[in-house]
Each structure stands twice: as structure tokens, then as C-alpha cells.
Tab-separated table of C-alpha atoms and ligand atoms in Angstrom:
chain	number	residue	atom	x	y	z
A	2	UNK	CA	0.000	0.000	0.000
A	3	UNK	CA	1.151	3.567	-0.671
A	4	UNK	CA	0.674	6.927	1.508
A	5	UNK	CA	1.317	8.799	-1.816
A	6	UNK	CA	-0.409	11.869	-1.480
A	7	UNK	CA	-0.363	14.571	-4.684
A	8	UNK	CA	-0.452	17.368	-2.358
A	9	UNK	CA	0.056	17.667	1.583
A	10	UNK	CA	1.360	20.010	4.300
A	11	UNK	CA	3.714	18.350	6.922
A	12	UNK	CA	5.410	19.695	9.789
A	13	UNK	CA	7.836	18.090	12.409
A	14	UNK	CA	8.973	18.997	15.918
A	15	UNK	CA	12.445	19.302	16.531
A	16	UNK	CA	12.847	16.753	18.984
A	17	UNK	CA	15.644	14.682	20.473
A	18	UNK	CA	14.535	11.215	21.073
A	19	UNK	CA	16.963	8.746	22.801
A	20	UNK	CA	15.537	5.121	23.166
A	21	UNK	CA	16.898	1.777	25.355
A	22	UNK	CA	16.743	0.308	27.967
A	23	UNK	CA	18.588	2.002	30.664
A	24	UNK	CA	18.826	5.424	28.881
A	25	UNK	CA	17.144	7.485	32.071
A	26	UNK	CA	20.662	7.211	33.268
A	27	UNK	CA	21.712	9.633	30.525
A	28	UNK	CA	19.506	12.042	31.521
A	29	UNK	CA	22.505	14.351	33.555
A	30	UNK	CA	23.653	14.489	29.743
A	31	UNK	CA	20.612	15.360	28.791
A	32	UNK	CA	19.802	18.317	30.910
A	33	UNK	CA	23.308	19.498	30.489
A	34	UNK	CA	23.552	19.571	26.663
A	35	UNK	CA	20.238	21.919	26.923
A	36	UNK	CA	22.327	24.334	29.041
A	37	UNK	CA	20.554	24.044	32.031
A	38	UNK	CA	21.928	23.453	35.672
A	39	UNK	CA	19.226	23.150	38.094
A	40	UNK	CA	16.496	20.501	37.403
A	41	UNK	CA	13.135	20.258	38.946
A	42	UNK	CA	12.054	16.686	38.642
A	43	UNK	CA	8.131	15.531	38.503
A	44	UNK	CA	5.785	12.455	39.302
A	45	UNK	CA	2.886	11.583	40.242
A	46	UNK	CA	2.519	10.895	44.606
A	47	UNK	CA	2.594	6.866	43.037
A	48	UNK	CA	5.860	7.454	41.214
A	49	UNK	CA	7.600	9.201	43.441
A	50	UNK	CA	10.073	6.885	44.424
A	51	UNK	CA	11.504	6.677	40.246
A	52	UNK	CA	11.123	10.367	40.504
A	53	UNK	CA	13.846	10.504	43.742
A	54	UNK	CA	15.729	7.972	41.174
A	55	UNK	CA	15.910	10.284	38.271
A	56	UNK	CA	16.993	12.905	40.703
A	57	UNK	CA	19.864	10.707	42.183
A	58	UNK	CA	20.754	10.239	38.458
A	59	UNK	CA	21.148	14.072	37.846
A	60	UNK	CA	23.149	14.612	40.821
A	61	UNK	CA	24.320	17.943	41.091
A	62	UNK	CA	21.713	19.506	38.511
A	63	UNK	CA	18.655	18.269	40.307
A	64	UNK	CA	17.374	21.194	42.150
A	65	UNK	CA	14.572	19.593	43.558
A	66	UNK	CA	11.203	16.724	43.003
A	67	UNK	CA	8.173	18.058	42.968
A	68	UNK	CA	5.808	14.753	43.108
A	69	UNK	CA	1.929	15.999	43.077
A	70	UNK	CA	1.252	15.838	39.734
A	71	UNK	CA	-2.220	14.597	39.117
A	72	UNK	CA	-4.876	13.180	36.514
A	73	UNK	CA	-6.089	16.320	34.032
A	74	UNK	CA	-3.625	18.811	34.951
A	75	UNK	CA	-5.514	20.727	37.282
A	76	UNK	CA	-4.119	24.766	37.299
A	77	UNK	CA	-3.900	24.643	41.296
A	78	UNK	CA	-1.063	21.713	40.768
A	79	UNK	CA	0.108	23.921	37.760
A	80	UNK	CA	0.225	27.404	39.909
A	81	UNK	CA	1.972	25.377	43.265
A	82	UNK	CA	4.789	23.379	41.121
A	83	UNK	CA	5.206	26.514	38.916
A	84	UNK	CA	5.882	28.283	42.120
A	85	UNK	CA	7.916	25.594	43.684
A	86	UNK	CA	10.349	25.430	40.234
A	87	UNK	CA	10.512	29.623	40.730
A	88	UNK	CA	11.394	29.171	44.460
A	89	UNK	CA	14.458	26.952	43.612
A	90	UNK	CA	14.991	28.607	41.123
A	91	UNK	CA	14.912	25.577	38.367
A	92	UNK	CA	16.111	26.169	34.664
A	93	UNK	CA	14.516	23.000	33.186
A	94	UNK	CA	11.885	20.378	34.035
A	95	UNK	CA	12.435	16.642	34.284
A	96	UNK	CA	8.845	14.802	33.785
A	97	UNK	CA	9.116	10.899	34.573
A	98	UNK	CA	5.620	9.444	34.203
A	99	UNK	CA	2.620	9.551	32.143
A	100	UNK	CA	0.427	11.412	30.515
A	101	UNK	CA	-0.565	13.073	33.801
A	102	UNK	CA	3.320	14.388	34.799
A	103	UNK	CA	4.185	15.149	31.153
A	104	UNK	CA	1.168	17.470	31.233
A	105	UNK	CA	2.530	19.475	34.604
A	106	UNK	CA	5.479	19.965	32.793
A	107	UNK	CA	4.268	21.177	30.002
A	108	UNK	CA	1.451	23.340	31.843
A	109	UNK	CA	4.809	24.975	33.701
A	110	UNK	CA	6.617	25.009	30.288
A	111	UNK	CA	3.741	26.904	28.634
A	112	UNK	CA	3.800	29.499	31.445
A	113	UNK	CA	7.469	30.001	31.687
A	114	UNK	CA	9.333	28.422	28.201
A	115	UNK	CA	11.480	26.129	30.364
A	116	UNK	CA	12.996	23.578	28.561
A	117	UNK	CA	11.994	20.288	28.924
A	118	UNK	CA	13.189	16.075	29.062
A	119	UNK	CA	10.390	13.619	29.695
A	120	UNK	CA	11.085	10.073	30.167
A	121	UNK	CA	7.324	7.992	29.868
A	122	UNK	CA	6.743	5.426	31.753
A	123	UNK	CA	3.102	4.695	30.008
A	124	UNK	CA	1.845	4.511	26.099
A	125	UNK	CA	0.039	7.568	25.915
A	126	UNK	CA	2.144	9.662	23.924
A	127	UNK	CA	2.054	13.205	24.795
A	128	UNK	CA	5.500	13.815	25.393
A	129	UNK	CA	5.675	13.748	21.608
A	130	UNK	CA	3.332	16.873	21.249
A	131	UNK	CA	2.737	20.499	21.491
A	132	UNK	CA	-0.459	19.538	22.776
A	133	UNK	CA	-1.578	20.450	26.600
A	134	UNK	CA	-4.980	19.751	27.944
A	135	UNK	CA	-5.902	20.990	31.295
A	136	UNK	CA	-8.824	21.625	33.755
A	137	UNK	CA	-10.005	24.589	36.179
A	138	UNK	CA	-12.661	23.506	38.287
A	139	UNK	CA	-15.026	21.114	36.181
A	140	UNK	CA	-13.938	22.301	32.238
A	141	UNK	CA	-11.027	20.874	30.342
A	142	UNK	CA	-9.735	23.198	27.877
A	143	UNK	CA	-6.634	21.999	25.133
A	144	UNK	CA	-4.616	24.256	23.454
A	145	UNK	CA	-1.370	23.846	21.262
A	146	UNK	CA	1.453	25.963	21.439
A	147	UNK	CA	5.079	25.031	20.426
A	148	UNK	CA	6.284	26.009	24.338
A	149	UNK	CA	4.634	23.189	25.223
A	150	UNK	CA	6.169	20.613	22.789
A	151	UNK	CA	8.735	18.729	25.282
A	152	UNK	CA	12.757	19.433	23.659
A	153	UNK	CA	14.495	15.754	25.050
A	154	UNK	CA	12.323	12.210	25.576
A	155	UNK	CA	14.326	9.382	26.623
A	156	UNK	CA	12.223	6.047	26.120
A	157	UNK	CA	13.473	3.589	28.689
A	158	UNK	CA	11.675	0.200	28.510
A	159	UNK	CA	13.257	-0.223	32.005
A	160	UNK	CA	10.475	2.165	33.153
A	161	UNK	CA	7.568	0.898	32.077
A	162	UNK	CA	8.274	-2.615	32.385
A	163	UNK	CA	6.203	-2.003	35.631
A	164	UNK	CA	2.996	-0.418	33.990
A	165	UNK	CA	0.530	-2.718	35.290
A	166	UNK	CA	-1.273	-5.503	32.587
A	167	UNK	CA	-4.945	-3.505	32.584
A	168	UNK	CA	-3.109	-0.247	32.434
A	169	UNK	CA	-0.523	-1.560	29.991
A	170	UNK	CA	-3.801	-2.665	27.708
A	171	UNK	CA	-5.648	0.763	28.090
A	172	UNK	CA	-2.788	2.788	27.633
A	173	UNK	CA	-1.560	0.854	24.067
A	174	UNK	CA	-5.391	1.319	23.254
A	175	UNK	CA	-5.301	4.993	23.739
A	176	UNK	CA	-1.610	5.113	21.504
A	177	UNK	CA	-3.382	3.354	19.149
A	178	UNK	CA	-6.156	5.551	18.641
A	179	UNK	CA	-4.214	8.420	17.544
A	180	UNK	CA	-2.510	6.303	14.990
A	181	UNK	CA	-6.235	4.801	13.406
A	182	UNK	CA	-7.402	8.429	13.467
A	183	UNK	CA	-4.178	9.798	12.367
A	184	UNK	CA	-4.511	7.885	8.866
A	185	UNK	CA	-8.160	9.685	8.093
A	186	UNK	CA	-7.260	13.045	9.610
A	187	UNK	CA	-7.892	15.533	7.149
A	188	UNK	CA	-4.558	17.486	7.862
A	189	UNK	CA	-2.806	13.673	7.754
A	190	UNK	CA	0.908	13.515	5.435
A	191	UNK	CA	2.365	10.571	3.926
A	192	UNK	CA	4.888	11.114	7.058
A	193	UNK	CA	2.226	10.695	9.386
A	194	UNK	CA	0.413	7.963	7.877
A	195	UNK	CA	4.038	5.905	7.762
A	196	UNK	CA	4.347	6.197	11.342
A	197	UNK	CA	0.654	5.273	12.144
A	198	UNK	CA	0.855	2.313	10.273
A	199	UNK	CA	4.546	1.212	11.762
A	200	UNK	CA	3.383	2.423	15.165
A	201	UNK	CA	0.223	0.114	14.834
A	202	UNK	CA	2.643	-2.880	13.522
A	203	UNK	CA	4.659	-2.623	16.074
A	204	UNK	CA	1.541	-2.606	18.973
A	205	UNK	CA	0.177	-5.631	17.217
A	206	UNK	CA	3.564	-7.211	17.465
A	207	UNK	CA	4.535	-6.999	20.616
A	208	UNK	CA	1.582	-5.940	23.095
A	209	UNK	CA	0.600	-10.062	23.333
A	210	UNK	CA	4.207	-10.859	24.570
A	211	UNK	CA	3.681	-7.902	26.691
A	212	UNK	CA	0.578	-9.117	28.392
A	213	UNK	CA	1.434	-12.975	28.664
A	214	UNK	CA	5.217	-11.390	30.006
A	215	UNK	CA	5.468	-8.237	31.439
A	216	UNK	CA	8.864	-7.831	32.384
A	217	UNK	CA	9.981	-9.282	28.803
A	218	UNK	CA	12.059	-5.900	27.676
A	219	UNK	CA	12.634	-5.979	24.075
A	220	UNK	CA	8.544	-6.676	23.939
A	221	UNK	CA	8.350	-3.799	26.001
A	222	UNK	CA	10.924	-1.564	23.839
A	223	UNK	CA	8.710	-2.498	20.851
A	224	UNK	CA	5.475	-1.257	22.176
A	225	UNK	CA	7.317	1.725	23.399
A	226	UNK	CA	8.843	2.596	20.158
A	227	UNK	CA	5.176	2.069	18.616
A	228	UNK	CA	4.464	4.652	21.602
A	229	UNK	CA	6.635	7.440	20.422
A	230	UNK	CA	5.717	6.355	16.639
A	231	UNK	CA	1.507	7.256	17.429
A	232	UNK	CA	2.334	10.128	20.079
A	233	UNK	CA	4.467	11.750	17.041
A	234	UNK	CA	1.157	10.910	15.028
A	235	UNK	CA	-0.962	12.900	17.625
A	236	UNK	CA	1.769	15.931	17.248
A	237	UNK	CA	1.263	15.916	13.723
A	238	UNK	CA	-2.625	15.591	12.567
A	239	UNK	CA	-6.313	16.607	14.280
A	240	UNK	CA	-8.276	13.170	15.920
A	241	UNK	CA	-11.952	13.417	14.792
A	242	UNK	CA	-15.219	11.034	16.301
A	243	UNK	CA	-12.867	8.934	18.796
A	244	UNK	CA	-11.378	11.723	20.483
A	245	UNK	CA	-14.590	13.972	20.621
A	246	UNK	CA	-16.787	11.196	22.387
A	247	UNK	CA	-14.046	10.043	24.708
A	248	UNK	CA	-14.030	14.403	25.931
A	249	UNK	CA	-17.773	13.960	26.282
A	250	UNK	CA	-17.579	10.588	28.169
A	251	UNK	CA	-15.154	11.554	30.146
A	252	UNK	CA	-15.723	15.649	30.795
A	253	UNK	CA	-19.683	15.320	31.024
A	254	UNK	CA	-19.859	11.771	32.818
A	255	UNK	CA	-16.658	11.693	34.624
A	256	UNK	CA	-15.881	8.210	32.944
A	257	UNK	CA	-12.076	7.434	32.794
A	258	UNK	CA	-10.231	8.560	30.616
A	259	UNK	CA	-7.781	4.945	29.723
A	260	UNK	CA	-10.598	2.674	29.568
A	261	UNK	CA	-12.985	4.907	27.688
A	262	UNK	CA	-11.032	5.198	24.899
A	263	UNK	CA	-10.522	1.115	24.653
A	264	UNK	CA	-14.207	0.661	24.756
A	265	UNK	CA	-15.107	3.650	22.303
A	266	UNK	CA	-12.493	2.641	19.569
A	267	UNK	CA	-13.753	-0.265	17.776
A	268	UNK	CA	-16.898	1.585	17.282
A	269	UNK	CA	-15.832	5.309	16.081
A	270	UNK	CA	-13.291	3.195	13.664
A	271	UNK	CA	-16.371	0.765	12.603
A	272	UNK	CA	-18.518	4.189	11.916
A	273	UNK	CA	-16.144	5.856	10.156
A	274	UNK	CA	-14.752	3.024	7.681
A	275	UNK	CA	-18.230	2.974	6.215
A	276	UNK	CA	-16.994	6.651	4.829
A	277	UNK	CA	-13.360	5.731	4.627
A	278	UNK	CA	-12.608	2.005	4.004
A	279	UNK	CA	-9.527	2.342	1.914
A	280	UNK	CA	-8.124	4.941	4.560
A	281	UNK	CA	-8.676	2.264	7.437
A	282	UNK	CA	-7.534	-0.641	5.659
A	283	UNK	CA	-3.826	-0.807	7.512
A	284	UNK	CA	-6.148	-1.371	10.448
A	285	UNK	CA	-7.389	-4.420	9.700
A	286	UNK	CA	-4.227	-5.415	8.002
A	287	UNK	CA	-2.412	-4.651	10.964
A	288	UNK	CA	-4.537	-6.174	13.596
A	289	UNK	CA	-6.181	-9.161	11.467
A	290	UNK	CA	-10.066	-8.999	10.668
A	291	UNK	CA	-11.819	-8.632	7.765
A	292	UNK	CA	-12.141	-4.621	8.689
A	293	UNK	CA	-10.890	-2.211	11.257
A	294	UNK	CA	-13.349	-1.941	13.145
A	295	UNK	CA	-14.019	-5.871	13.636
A	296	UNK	CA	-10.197	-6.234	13.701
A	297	UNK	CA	-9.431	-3.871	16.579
A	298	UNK	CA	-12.676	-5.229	18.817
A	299	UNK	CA	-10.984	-8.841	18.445
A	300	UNK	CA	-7.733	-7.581	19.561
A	301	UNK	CA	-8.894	-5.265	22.260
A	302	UNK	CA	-10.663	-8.251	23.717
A	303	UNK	CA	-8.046	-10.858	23.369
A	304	UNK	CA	-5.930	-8.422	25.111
A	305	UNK	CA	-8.605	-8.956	27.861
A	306	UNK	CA	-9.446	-4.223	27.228
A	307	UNK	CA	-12.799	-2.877	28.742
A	308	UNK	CA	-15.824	-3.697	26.558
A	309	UNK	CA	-18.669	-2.142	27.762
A	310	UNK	CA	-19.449	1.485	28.989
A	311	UNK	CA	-22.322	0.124	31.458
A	312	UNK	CA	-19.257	-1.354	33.619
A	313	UNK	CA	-17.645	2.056	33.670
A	314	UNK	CA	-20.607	3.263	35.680
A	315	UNK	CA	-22.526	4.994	32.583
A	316	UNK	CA	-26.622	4.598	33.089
A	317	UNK	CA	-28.011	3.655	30.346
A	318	UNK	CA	-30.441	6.386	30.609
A	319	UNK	CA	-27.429	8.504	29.619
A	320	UNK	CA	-27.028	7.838	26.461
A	321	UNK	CA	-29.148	9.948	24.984
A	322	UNK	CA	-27.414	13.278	26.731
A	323	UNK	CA	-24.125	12.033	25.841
A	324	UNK	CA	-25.335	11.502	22.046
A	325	UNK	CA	-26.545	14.769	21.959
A	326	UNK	CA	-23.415	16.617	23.404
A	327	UNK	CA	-21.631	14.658	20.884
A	328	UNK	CA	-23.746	15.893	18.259
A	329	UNK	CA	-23.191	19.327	19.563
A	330	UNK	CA	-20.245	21.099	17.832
A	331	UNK	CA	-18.752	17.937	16.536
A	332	UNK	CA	-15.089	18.019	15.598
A	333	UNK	CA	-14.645	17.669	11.647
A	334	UNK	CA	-15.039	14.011	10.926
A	335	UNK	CA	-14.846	11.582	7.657
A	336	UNK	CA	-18.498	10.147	8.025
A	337	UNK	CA	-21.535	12.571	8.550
A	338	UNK	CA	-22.015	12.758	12.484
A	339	UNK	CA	-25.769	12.333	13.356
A	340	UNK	CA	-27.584	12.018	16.813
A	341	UNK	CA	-29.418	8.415	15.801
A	342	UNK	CA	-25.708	7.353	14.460
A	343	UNK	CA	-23.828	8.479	17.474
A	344	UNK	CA	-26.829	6.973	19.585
A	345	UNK	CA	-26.725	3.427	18.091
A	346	UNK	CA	-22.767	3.866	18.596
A	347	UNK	CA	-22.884	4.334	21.888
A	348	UNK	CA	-25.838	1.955	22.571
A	349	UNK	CA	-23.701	-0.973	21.403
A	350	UNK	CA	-20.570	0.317	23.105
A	351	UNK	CA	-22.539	0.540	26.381
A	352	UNK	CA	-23.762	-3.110	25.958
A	353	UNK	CA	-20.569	-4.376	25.105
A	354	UNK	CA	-21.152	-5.371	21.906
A	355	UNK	CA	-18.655	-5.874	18.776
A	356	UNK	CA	-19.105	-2.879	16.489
A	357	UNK	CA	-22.508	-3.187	14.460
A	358	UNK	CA	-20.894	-1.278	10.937
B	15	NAD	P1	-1.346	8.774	33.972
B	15	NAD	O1	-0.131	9.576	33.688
B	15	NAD	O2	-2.500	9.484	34.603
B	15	NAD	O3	-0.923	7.537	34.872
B	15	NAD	C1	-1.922	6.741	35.501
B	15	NAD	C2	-1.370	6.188	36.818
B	15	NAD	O4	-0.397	5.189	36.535
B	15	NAD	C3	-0.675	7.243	37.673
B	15	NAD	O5	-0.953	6.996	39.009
B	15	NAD	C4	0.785	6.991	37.392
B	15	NAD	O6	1.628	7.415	38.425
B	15	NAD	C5	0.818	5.494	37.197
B	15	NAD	N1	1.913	5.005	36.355
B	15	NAD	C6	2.345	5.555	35.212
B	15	NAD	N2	3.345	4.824	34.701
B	15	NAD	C7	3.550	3.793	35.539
B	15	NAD	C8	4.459	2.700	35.549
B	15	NAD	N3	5.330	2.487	34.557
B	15	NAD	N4	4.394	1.836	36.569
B	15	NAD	C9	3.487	1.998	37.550
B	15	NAD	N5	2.592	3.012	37.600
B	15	NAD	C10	2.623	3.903	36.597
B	15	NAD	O7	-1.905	8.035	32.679
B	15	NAD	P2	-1.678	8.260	31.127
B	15	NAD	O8	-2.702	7.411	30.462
B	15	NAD	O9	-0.259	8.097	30.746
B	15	NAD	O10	-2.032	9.785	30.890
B	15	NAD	C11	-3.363	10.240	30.839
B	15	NAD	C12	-3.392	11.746	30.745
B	15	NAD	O11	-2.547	12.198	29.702
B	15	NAD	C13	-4.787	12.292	30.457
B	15	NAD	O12	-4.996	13.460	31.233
B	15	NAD	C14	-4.723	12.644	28.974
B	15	NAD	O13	-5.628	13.659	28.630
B	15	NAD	C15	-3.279	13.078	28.854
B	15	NAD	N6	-2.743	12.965	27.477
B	15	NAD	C16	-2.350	14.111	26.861
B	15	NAD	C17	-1.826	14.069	25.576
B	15	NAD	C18	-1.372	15.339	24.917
B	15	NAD	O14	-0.809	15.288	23.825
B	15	NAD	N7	-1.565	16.478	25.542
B	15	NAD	C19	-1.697	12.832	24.911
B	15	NAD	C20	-2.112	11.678	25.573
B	15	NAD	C21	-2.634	11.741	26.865
């Protein structure tokens, strides 16, 4: 198959990537080839300890560990850290962790340009970005700006060889979401579509020797490389249906955010291949079934993923609301987006189902 395209836009990040296992020890190289002497390292309360690591690891240019980051990048964790880095007076942020800690740093980053090296310790792919989604009270708002995009990453397979298996499954889910959307974005490049398709390959690959053996590390580097491969993706292109309903299932219902996205998949991919079959056919090449949407419900559930909304809490009486504020400014999307669509959608996710298109 080719990702020809006669005419495209494409843009890349200039981003230094270093990838192995045992590369966090390089990160006192790291912070020093960026100039910078005084490091403030983040985590989560949970990852505090591998934070304290990091830190022992930078010796003399860690400044100090700030370890409260939490889930949605709330602007009171923003406004304390941002303090704490301006109290010690840190010159560059070290994020170790997931999505969660690479969005404090960037949420300081955006307020005060500090350079930044994240080293991931989960699938999720925003350290490859310019993306940063955070919340004030109740509303989430995103915005991209190139202060955010993170300068260093350093994917050690060392680090997330202790991802848990359900969090290991919801987190390669949510990777590779922004790889399936990635190949119908309208904004997508023969670049980006490449490194969906790999990124996807190397998921299918590698996330069963994963699962059946956690601490197996060059399974582990392969899934992480497919990782940085649909994260770069995400940098690159808009997302479409998937993304919108997992920000209504998640910022109207609360549901969470990992396992929302595994359930959802299969069927936003399902509803739009009916618009965009060629477009979705490394899908189902890459994850075996007759089409992506089939192919990618088969996998999720051999990989033993979420299946049904209802066990996420959702009442089923909800469906409705959540099909209308789906409806409701929709983001642009390959297949028309209509309430009785989204509704059956959503029905069939809640019940579990396998996609219906
Ligand atoms: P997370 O960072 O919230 O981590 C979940 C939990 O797992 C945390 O308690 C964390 O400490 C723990 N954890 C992480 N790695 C671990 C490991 N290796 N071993 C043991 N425990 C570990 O989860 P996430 O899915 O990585 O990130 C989700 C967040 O990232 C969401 O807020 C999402 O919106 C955001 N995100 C943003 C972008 C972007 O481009 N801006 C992209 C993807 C995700």
C-alpha cells in the first residue's frame, strides 16, 4: 500500500529522542547539553520513588522533586509546582511518568518556556506533542502551542516494564487511537500515515508478549517505540469522532479517561470506515479482521481491554445526553455525524457489543 499523497502540508517537531533500555541514566547528559543546571524533577505521589531515582541520576543539577502531579492537569497543581520550580529557582523540568506528569510539565513550560526532558513510563504519547490539555474547576480546555512541545524524551523500557497488565492494555489502546485516526485526519501527510501504520505494527507485534510477560524488555521496547511512533502521530494531525466522544464521556460523565477510549475505539473506527474504508484498511491489516473496526474489537478483547461502557458506571439512561453533546459542535469528521448514528454507537458500546458497521 502507498501513503502517496499529490499534495500535503507536513510539519515536524524538533525533537531529540533517545531510546533503550537504561537510557534514564543519561539524563545528567541530557539536561546538560540543553544548558541548564538546576532541574526540577516531577511524578505523580505513586511514582515518586523513580522520581527521587531520576533525581539521584542528575546529581548535582537536580534542584529539587516536585511529586503531586495529578490526573487532568488541574491549574492549582500547575500554579503550586510553577511556584515551587521559581522558588528553587529551576532552569529546566524533568517529567518521569505519564500522561498526567508530562502534562505538569508542560502546563509549567507553557507558562514560563522552560525547557523540557520527559522520560514515559506509560503509552500515551504526549511527550511527543505540542499539545496540553488541562482543567479549572469542572472544564477541560486543550490548546497547542510550540512552548509546550517537550525538547528531550528518553524512552526507557526499564520504566515501564512495571505499567501494570490492565493499564498496559488501556494505555496501548489509547496510543493506538491516535494512529487509526491519524490515517483519516484531514490534515494527515504521507509522514504521518508511515508512522501510524509502523506504530500500529509494532503494537500488534509486541503488546501479546507484553501481556502474557510483562517484564519481557525488548517486547516492552517495541510497544514503546510504537508509543513514540503514534504520540508523534498525535503531534502531527487533528483526531476526529474517537477523540470527541471520549471528551464527552469523560468531561460530562466523569468516565475514565484509559478505559474509555478502549471501549469507544472499535466503534468510532467501525462508523467511520463505512466513509473511509480504503483509509482504514492498515487497520485491519495490521490487527487481522476482515475490517478495522471488527479487527481492533478482536484484539482489544483478546488483550482482555474494557468492553462495555455500562461497567464504567454509565446509566443507560445517559445515552441519549451524551449523544446529543456529541452531536453538539462535533469536531470535523470523515463520516456525517448524526444524533441516531452516534446513539446506536454508543448503545452498542454501552452493551458491550462488537461494532454493528
Ligand atoms: P497517567 O499519567 O494518569 O498515569 C496513571 C497512573 O499510573 C498514575 O498513578 C501513574 O503514576 C501510574 N503510572 C504511570 N506509569 C507507571 C508505571 N510504569 N508503573 C506503575 N505506575 C505507573 O496516565 P496516562 O494514560 O499516561 O495519561 C493520561 C493523561 O494524559 C490524560 O490526562 C490525557 O488527557 C493526557 N494525554 C495528553 C496528551 C497530549 O498530547 N496532551 C496525549 C495523551 C494523553
Amino acid at each position: 500500500m502507498s501513503y502517496f499523497q499529490p499534495e500535503f502540508v507536513a510539519r515536524s517537531a524538533a525533537v531529540r529522542v533517545r531510546f533503550g533500555p537504561g537510557v534514564r541514566h543519561a539524563v545528567a547528559e541530557e539536561v546538560g547539553r540543553l544548558g541548564a543546571r538546576r532541574a526540577l524533577v516531577l511524578s505523580t505521589p505513586q511514582q515518586a520513588e523513580t522520581a527521587l531515582a531520576v533525581a539521584e541520576d542528575l546529581g548535582d543539577l537536580a534542584a529539587g522533586v516536585y511529586s503531586r502531579a495529578a490526573m487532568h492537569t488541574p491549574v492549582q497543581v500547575t500554579e503550586e509546582a510553577e511556584a515551587h520550580a521559581h522558588a528553587i529557582g529551576a532552569d529546566c523540568l524533568v517529567a518521569v511518568g505519564g500522561g498526567s506528569t508530562t502534562g505538569l510539565g508542560k502546563a509549567i513550560a507553557y507558562r514560563t518556556d522552560l525547557p523540557q526532558v520527559v522520560v514515559p513510563t506509560t503509552y500515551a504519547g504526549s511527550e511527543a506533542t505540542a499539545i496540553l490539555g488541562q482543567t479549572d474547576g469542572r472544564a477541560k480546555t486543550t490548546l497547542t502551542d510550540p512552548r509546550v512541545q517537550p525538547e528531550v524524551i528518553l524512552y526507557d523500557a526499564e520504566l515501564v516494564a512495571g505499567l501494570p497488565v490492565p493499564l498496559t492494555v488501556t494505555s496501548a489502546l489509547n496510543a493506538i487511537a491516535h494512529a487509526a485516526e491519524g490515517l483519516y485526519a484531514q490534515d494527515r501527510n504521507p509522514l504521518s500515515s508511515v508512522l501510524a501504520v509502523e506504530g500500529m505494527r509494532a503494537f500488534a507485534a509486541a503488546l501479546p508478549t507484553v501481556i502474557a510477560s510483562p517484564g519481557d524488555l525488548p517486547a516492552r521496547g517495541e510497544t514503546l517505540y510504537g508509543a513514540w511512533l503514534c504520540g508523534t502521530v498525535l503531534g502531527q494531525v487533528g483526531m476526529a469522532l474517537h477523540h470527541k466522544l471520549c471528551h464527552v464521556l469523560g468531561g460530562t460523565f466523569g468516565l475514565p479517561h484509559a478505559e474509555t477510549h478502549a471501549i469507544i475505539l472499535p466503534h468510532a473506527i467501525a462508523f467511520n470506515e463505512t466513509a473511509v474504508p480504503d483509509l482504514l484498511a492498515p487497520v485491519a491489516a495490521s490487527f487481522g479482521g476482515a475490517t478495522a473496526g471488527a479487527a481492533l474489537h478482536a484484539f482489544a478483547q483478546r488483550c482482555g481491554a474494557p468492553a462495555a461502557l455500562r461497567d464504567l458506571g454509565l446509566a443507560r439512561t445517559d445515552l441519549d445526553r451524551a449523544a446529543e453533546v456529541a452531536t453538539t459542535n462535533p469536531y470535523w469528521n470523515p463520516a456525517p455525524v448524526t444524533r441516531d448514528g452516534i446513539r446506536h454507537l454508543l448503545d452498542a458500546a454501552w452493551e458491550g457489543r462488537a461494532p454493528d458497521h
